[in-house]
mmCIF file of C-alpha atoms and ligand atoms in Angstrom:
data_model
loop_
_atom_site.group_PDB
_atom_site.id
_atom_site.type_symbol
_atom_site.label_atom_id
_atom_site.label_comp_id
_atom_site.label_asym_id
_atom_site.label_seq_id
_atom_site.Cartn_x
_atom_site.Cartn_y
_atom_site.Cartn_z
ATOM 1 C CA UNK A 1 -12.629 -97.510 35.394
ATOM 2 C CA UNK A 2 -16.024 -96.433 36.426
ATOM 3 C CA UNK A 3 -15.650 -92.778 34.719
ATOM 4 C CA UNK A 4 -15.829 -93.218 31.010
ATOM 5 C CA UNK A 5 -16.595 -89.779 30.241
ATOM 6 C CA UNK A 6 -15.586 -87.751 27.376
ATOM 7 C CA UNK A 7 -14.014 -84.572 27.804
ATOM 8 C CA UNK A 8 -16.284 -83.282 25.328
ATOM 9 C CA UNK A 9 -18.912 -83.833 27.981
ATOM 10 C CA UNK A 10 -18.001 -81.759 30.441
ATOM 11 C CA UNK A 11 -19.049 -77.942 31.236
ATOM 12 C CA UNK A 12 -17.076 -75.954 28.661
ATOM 13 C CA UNK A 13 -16.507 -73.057 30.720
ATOM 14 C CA UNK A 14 -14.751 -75.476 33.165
ATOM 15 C CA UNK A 15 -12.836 -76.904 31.141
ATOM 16 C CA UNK A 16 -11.534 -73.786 29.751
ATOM 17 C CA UNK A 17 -11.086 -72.521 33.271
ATOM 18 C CA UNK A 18 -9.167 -75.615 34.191
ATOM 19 C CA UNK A 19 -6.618 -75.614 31.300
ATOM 20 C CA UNK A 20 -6.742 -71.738 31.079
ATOM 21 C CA UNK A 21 -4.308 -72.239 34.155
ATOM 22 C CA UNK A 22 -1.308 -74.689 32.370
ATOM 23 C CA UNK A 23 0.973 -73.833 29.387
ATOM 24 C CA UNK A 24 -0.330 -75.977 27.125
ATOM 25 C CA UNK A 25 -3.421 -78.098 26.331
ATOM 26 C CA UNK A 26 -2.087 -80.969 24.738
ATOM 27 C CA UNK A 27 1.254 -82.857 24.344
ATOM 28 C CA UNK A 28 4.032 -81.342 22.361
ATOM 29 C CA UNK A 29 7.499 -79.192 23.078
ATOM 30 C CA UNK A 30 9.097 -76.002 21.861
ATOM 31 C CA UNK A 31 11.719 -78.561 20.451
ATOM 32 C CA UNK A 32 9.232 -80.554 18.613
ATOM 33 C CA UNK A 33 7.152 -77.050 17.237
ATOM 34 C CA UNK A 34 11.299 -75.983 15.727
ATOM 35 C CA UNK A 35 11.360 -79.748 14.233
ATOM 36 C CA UNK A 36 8.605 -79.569 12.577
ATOM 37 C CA UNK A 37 8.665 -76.117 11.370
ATOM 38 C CA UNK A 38 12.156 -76.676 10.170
ATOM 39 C CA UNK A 39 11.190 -79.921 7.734
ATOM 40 C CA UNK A 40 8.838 -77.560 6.098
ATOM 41 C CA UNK A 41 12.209 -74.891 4.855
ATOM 42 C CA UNK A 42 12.230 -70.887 4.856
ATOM 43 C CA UNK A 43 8.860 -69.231 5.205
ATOM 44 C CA UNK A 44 8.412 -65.949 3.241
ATOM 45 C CA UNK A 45 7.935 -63.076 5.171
ATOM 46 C CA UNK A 46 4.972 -62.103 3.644
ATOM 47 C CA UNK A 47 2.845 -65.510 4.639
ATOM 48 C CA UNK A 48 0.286 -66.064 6.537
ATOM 49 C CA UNK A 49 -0.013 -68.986 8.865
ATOM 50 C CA UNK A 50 -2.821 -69.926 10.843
ATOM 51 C CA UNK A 51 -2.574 -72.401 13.687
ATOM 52 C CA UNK A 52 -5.980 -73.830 14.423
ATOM 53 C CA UNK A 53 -6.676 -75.038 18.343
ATOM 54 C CA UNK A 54 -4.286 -72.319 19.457
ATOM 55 C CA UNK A 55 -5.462 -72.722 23.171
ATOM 56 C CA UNK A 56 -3.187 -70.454 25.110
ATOM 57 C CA UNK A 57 -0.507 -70.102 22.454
ATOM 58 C CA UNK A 58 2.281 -72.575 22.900
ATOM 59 C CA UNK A 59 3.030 -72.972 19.447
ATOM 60 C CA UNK A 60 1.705 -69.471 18.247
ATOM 61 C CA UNK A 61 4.258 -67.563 19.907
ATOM 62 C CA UNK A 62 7.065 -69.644 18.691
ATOM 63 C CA UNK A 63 5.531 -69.381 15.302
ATOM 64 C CA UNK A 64 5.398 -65.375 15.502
ATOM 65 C CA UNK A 65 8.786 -65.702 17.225
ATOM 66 C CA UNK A 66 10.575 -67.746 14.032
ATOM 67 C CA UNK A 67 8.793 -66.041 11.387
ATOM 68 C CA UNK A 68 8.271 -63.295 9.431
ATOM 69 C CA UNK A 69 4.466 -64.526 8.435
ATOM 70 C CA UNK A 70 1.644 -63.124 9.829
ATOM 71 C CA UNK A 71 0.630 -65.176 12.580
ATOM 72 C CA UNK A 72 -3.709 -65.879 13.420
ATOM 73 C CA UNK A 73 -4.382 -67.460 16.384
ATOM 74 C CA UNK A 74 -7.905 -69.538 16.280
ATOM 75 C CA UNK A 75 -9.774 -71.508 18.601
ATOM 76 C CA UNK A 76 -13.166 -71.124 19.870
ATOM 77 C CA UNK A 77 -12.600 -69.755 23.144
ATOM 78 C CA UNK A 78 -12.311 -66.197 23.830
ATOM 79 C CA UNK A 79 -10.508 -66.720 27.111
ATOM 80 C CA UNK A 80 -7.690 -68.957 25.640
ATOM 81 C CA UNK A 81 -7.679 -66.373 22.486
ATOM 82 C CA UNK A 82 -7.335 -63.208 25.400
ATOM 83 C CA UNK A 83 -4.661 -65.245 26.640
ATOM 84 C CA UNK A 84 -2.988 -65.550 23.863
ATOM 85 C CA UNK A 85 -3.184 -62.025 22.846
ATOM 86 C CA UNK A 86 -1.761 -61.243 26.591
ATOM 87 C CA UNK A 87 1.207 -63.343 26.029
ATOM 88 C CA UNK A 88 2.120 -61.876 22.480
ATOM 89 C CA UNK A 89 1.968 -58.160 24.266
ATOM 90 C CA UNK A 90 4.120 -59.354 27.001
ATOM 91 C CA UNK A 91 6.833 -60.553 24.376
ATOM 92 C CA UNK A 92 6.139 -58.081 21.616
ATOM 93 C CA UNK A 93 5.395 -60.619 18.775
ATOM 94 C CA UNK A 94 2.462 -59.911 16.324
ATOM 95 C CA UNK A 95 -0.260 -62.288 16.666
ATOM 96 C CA UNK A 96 -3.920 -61.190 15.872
ATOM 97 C CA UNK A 97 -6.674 -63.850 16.903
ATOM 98 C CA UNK A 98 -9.722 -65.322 15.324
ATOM 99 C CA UNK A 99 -12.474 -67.048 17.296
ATOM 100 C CA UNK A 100 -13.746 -69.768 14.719
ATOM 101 C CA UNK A 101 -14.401 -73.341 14.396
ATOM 102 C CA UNK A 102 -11.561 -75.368 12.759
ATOM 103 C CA UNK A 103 -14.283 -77.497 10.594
ATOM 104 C CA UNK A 104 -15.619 -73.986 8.973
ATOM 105 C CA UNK A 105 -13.042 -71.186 8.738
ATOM 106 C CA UNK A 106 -13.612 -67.669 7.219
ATOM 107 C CA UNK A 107 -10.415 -67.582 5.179
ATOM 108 C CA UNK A 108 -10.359 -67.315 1.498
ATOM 109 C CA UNK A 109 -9.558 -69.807 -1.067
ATOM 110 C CA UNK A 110 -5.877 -70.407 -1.116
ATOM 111 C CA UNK A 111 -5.127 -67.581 1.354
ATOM 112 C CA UNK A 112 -2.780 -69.606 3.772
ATOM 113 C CA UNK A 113 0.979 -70.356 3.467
ATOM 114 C CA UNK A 114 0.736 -72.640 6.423
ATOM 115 C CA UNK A 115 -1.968 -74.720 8.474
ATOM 116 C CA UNK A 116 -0.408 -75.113 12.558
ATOM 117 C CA UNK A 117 -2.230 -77.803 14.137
ATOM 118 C CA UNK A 118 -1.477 -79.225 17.683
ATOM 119 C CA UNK A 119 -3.109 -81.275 20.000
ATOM 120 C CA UNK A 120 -6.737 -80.295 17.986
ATOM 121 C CA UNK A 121 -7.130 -82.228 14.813
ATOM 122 C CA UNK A 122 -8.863 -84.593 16.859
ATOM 123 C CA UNK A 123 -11.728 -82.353 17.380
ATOM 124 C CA UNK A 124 -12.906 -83.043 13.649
ATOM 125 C CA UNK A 125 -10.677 -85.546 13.005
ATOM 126 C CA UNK A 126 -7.697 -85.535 10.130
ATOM 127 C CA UNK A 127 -9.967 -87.217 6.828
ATOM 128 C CA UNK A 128 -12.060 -84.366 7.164
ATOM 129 C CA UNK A 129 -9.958 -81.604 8.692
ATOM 130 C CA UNK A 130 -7.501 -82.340 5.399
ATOM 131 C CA UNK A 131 -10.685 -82.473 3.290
ATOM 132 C CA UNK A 132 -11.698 -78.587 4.418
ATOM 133 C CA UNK A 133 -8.098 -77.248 4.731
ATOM 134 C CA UNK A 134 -6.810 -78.265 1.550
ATOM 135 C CA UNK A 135 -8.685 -75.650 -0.639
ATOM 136 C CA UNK A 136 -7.690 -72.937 2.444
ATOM 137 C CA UNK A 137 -3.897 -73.763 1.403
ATOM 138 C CA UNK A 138 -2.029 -72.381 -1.882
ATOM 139 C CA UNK A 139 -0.331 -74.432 -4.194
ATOM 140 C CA UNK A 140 2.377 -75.822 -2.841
ATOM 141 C CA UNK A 141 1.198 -74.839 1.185
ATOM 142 C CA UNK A 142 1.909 -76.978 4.230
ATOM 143 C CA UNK A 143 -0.224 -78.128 6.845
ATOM 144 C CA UNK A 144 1.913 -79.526 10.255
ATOM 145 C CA UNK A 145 -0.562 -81.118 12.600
ATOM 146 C CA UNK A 146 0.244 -83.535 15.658
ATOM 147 C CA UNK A 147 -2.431 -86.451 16.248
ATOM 148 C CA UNK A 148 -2.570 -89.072 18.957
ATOM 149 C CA UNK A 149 -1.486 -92.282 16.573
ATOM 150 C CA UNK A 150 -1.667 -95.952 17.496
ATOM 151 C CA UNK A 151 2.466 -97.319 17.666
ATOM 152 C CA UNK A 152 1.709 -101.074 17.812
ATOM 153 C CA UNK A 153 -0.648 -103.196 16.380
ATOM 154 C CA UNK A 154 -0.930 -105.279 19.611
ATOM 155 C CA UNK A 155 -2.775 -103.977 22.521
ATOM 156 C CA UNK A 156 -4.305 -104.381 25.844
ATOM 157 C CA UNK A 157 -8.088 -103.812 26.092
ATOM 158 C CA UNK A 158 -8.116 -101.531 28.448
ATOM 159 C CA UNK A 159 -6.563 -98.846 26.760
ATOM 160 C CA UNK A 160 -7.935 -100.100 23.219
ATOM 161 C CA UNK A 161 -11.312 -99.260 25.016
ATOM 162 C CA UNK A 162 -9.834 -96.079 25.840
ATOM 163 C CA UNK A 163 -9.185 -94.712 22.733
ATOM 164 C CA UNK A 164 -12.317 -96.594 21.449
ATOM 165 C CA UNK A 165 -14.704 -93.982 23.544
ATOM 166 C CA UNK A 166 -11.670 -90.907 23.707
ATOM 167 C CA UNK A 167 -11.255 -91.187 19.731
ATOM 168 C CA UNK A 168 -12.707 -93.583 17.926
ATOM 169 C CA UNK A 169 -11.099 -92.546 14.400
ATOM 170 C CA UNK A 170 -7.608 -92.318 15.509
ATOM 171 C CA UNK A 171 -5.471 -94.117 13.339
ATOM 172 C CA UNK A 172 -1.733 -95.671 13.216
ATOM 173 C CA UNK A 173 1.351 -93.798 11.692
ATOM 174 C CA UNK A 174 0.643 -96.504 8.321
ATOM 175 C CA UNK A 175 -3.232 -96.021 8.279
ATOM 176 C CA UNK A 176 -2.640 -92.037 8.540
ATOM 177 C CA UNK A 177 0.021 -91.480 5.944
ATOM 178 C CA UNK A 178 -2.088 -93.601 3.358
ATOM 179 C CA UNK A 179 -5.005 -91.298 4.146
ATOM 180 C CA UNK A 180 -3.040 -88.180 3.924
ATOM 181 C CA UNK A 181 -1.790 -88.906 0.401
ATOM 182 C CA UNK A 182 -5.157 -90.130 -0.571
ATOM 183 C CA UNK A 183 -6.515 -86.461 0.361
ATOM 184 C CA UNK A 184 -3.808 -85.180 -2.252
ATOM 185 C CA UNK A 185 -0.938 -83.934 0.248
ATOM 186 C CA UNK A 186 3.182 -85.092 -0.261
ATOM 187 C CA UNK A 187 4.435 -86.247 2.877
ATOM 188 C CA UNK A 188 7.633 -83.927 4.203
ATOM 189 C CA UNK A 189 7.967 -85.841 7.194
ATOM 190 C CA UNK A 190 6.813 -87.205 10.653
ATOM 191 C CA UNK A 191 8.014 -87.918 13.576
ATOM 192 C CA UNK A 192 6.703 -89.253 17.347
ATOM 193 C CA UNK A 193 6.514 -86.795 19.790
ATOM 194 C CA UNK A 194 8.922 -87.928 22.776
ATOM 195 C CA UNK A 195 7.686 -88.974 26.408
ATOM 196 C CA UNK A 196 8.283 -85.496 28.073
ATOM 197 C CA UNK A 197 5.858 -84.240 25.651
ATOM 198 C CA UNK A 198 3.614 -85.770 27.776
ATOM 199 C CA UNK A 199 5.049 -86.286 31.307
ATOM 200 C CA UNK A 200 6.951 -83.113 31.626
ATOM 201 C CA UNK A 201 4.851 -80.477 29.411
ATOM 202 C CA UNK A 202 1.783 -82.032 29.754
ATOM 203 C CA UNK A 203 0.235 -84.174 32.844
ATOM 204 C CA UNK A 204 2.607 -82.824 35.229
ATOM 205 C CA UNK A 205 2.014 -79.341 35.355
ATOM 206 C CA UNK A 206 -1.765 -79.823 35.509
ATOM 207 C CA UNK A 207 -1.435 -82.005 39.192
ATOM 208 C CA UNK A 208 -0.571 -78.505 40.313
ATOM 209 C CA UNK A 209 -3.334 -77.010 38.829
ATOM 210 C CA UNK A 210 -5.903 -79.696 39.684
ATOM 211 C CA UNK A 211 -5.668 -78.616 43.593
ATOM 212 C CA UNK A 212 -6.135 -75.277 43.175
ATOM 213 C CA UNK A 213 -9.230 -76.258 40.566
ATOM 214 C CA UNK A 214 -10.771 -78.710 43.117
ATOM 215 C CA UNK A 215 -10.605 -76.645 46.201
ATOM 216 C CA UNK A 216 -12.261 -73.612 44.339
ATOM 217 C CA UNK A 217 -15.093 -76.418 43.210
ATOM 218 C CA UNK A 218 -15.233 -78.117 46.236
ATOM 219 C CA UNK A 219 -18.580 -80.228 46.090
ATOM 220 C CA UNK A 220 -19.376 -80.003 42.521
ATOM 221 C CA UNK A 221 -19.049 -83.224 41.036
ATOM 222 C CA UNK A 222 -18.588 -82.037 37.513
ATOM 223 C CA UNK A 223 -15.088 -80.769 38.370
ATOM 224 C CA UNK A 224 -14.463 -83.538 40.350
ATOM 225 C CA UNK A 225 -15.244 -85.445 37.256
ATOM 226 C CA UNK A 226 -13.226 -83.071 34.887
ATOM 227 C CA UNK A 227 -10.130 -84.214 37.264
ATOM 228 C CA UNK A 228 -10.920 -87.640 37.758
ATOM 229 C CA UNK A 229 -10.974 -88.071 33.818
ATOM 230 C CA UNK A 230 -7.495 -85.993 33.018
ATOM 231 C CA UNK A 231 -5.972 -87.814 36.523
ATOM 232 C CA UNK A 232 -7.181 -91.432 34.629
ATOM 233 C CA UNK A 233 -5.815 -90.531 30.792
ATOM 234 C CA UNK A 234 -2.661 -89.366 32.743
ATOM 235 C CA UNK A 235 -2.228 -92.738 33.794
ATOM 236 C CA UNK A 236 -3.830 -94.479 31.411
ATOM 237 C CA UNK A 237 -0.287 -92.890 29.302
ATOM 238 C CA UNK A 238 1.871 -94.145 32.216
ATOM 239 C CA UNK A 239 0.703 -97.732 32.118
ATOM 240 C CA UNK A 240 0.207 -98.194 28.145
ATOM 241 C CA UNK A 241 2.197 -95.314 26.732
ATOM 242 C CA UNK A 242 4.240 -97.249 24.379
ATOM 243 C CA UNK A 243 1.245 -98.652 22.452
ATOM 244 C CA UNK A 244 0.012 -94.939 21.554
ATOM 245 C CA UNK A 245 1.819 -91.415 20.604
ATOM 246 C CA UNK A 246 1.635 -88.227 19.383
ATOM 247 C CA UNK A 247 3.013 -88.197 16.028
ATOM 248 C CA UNK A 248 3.894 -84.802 14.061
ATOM 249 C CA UNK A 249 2.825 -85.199 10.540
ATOM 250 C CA UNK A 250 4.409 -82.796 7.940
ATOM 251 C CA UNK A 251 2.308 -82.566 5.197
ATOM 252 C CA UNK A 252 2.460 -79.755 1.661
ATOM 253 C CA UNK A 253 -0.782 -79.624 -0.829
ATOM 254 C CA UNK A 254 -0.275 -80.989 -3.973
HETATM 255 N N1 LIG B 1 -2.619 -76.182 20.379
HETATM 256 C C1 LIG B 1 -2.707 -76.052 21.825
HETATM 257 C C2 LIG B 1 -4.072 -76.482 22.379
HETATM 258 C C3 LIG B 1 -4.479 -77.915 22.155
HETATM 259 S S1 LIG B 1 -5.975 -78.364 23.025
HETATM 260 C C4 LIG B 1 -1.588 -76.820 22.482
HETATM 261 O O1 LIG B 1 -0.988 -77.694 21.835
HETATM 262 O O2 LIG B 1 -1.285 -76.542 23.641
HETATM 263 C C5 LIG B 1 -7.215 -78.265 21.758
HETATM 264 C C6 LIG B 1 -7.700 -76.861 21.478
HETATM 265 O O3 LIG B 1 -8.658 -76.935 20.432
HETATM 266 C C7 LIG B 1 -8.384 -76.163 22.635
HETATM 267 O O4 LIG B 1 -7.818 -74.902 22.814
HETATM 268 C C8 LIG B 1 -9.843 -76.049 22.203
HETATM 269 O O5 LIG B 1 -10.480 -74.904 22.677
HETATM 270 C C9 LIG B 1 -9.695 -76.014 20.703
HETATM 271 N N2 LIG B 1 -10.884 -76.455 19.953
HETATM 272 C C10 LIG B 1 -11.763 -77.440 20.274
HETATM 273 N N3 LIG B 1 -12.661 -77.601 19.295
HETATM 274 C C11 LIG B 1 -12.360 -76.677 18.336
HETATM 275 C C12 LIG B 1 -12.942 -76.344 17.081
HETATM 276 N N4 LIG B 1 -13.990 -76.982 16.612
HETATM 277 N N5 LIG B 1 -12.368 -75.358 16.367
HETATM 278 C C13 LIG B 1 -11.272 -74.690 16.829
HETATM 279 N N6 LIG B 1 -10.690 -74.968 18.012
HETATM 280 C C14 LIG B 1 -11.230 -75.951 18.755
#
């Protein structure tokens, strides 16, 4: 209870090193990337589809693998975005990669087909990420983002204090689907993102890579930190995982 720290606080270079070593960065599933992309119906082979927070490319490379579109990778971290670009080679999909910010993209006016967001809204949250990507989107485009969503309205403290410093915006299913329509989007669907999204894909693999990160920082009490934060969230989901999810929202400009 003691470490209350954000993971935005921590050495960025160590956090990239840390999750530069698991699959993915957030929550989510190869079977929940084909749900999703299937509500939204055929994409022409001519789009272009950009999925913002790439990280190492978990839902990329399905993307380039199920499409025709043209595929850009973005986040802001050139070793995820190497990654990536390692992973399409190895599989021989076409991916290119963009190092940008999400909140101020160098795409044109209603240039993109699609908006891929996973695990990454959070980092400007969805009012104003669906405020900047609408005029990004053509008539008629879809954006299909996942965002940690409150399930219940009643709560334990603890984890309500959680959240409270993790994410203060985040919202529930209702709150988010009013605010999406607000912002001028149709809602195609949603869904919550199943436990293993989380267990399975997501906290497990990174006990693994949590030894092999502390004994290469042995003594330095920022990675010790970095792991005593993801070790706490990781239960924080075990103990009070049914009040909170990842929900896949589905969304097409009007
Ligand atoms: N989509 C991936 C990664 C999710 S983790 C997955 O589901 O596995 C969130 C990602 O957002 C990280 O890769 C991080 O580097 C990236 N990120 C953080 N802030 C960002 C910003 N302002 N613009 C673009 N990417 C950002």
């Amino acid at each position: 209870m003691e470490n209350k720290s954000n993971i935005h606080d921590f050495d960025f270079n160590l956090i990239c090193e840390y999750f530069s070593s698991t699959e993915r960065q957030g929550p989510g599933s190869r079977e929940t990337t084909l749900r999703a992309l299937d509500m939204i119906g055929p994409i022409e082979s001519g789009a272009t589809i950009a999925d913002l927070g790439c990280g190492t490319g978990s839902s990329a490379l399905i993307l380039a693998e199920q499409t025709e579109a043209q595929i850009v990778a973005v986040d802001i971290f050139d070793t995820f975005l190497q990654i990536v670009r390692q992973k399409a080679h190895n599989k021989g999909l076409d991916i290119s990669t963009l190092n940008s910010p999400m909140e101020s993209l160098p795409f044109a006016r209603e240039e993109l087909d699609l908006i891929w967001c996973e695990g990454a809204i959070y980092n400007i949250g969805i009012d104003r990420a669906l405020t900047l990507w609408r005029d990004l989107l053509k008539d008629g485009g879809h954006i299909a983002f996942t965002d940690a969503s409150w399930l219940r309205d009643e709560r334990a403290q603890e984890i309500e204090e959680f959240w409270q410093e993790a994410y203060p915006q985040m919202g529930s299913i209702e709150s988010n689907l009013k605010l999406i329509e607000s912002k001028g989007y149709r809602i195609k669907g949603w869904f919550v993102l199943p436990d293993e999204c989380w267990t399975t894909n997501f906290y497990e693999p990174q006990r693994a890579a949590q030894k092999i990160f502390l004994d290469k920082h042995k003594g330095n009490p920022t990675a010790e930190m970095l792991v005593e934060n993801q070790r706490y969230e990781a239960e924080m989901y075990a103990q009070y995982g049914c009040s909170y999810g990842y929900v896949f929202y589905i969304v097409q400009r009007m």
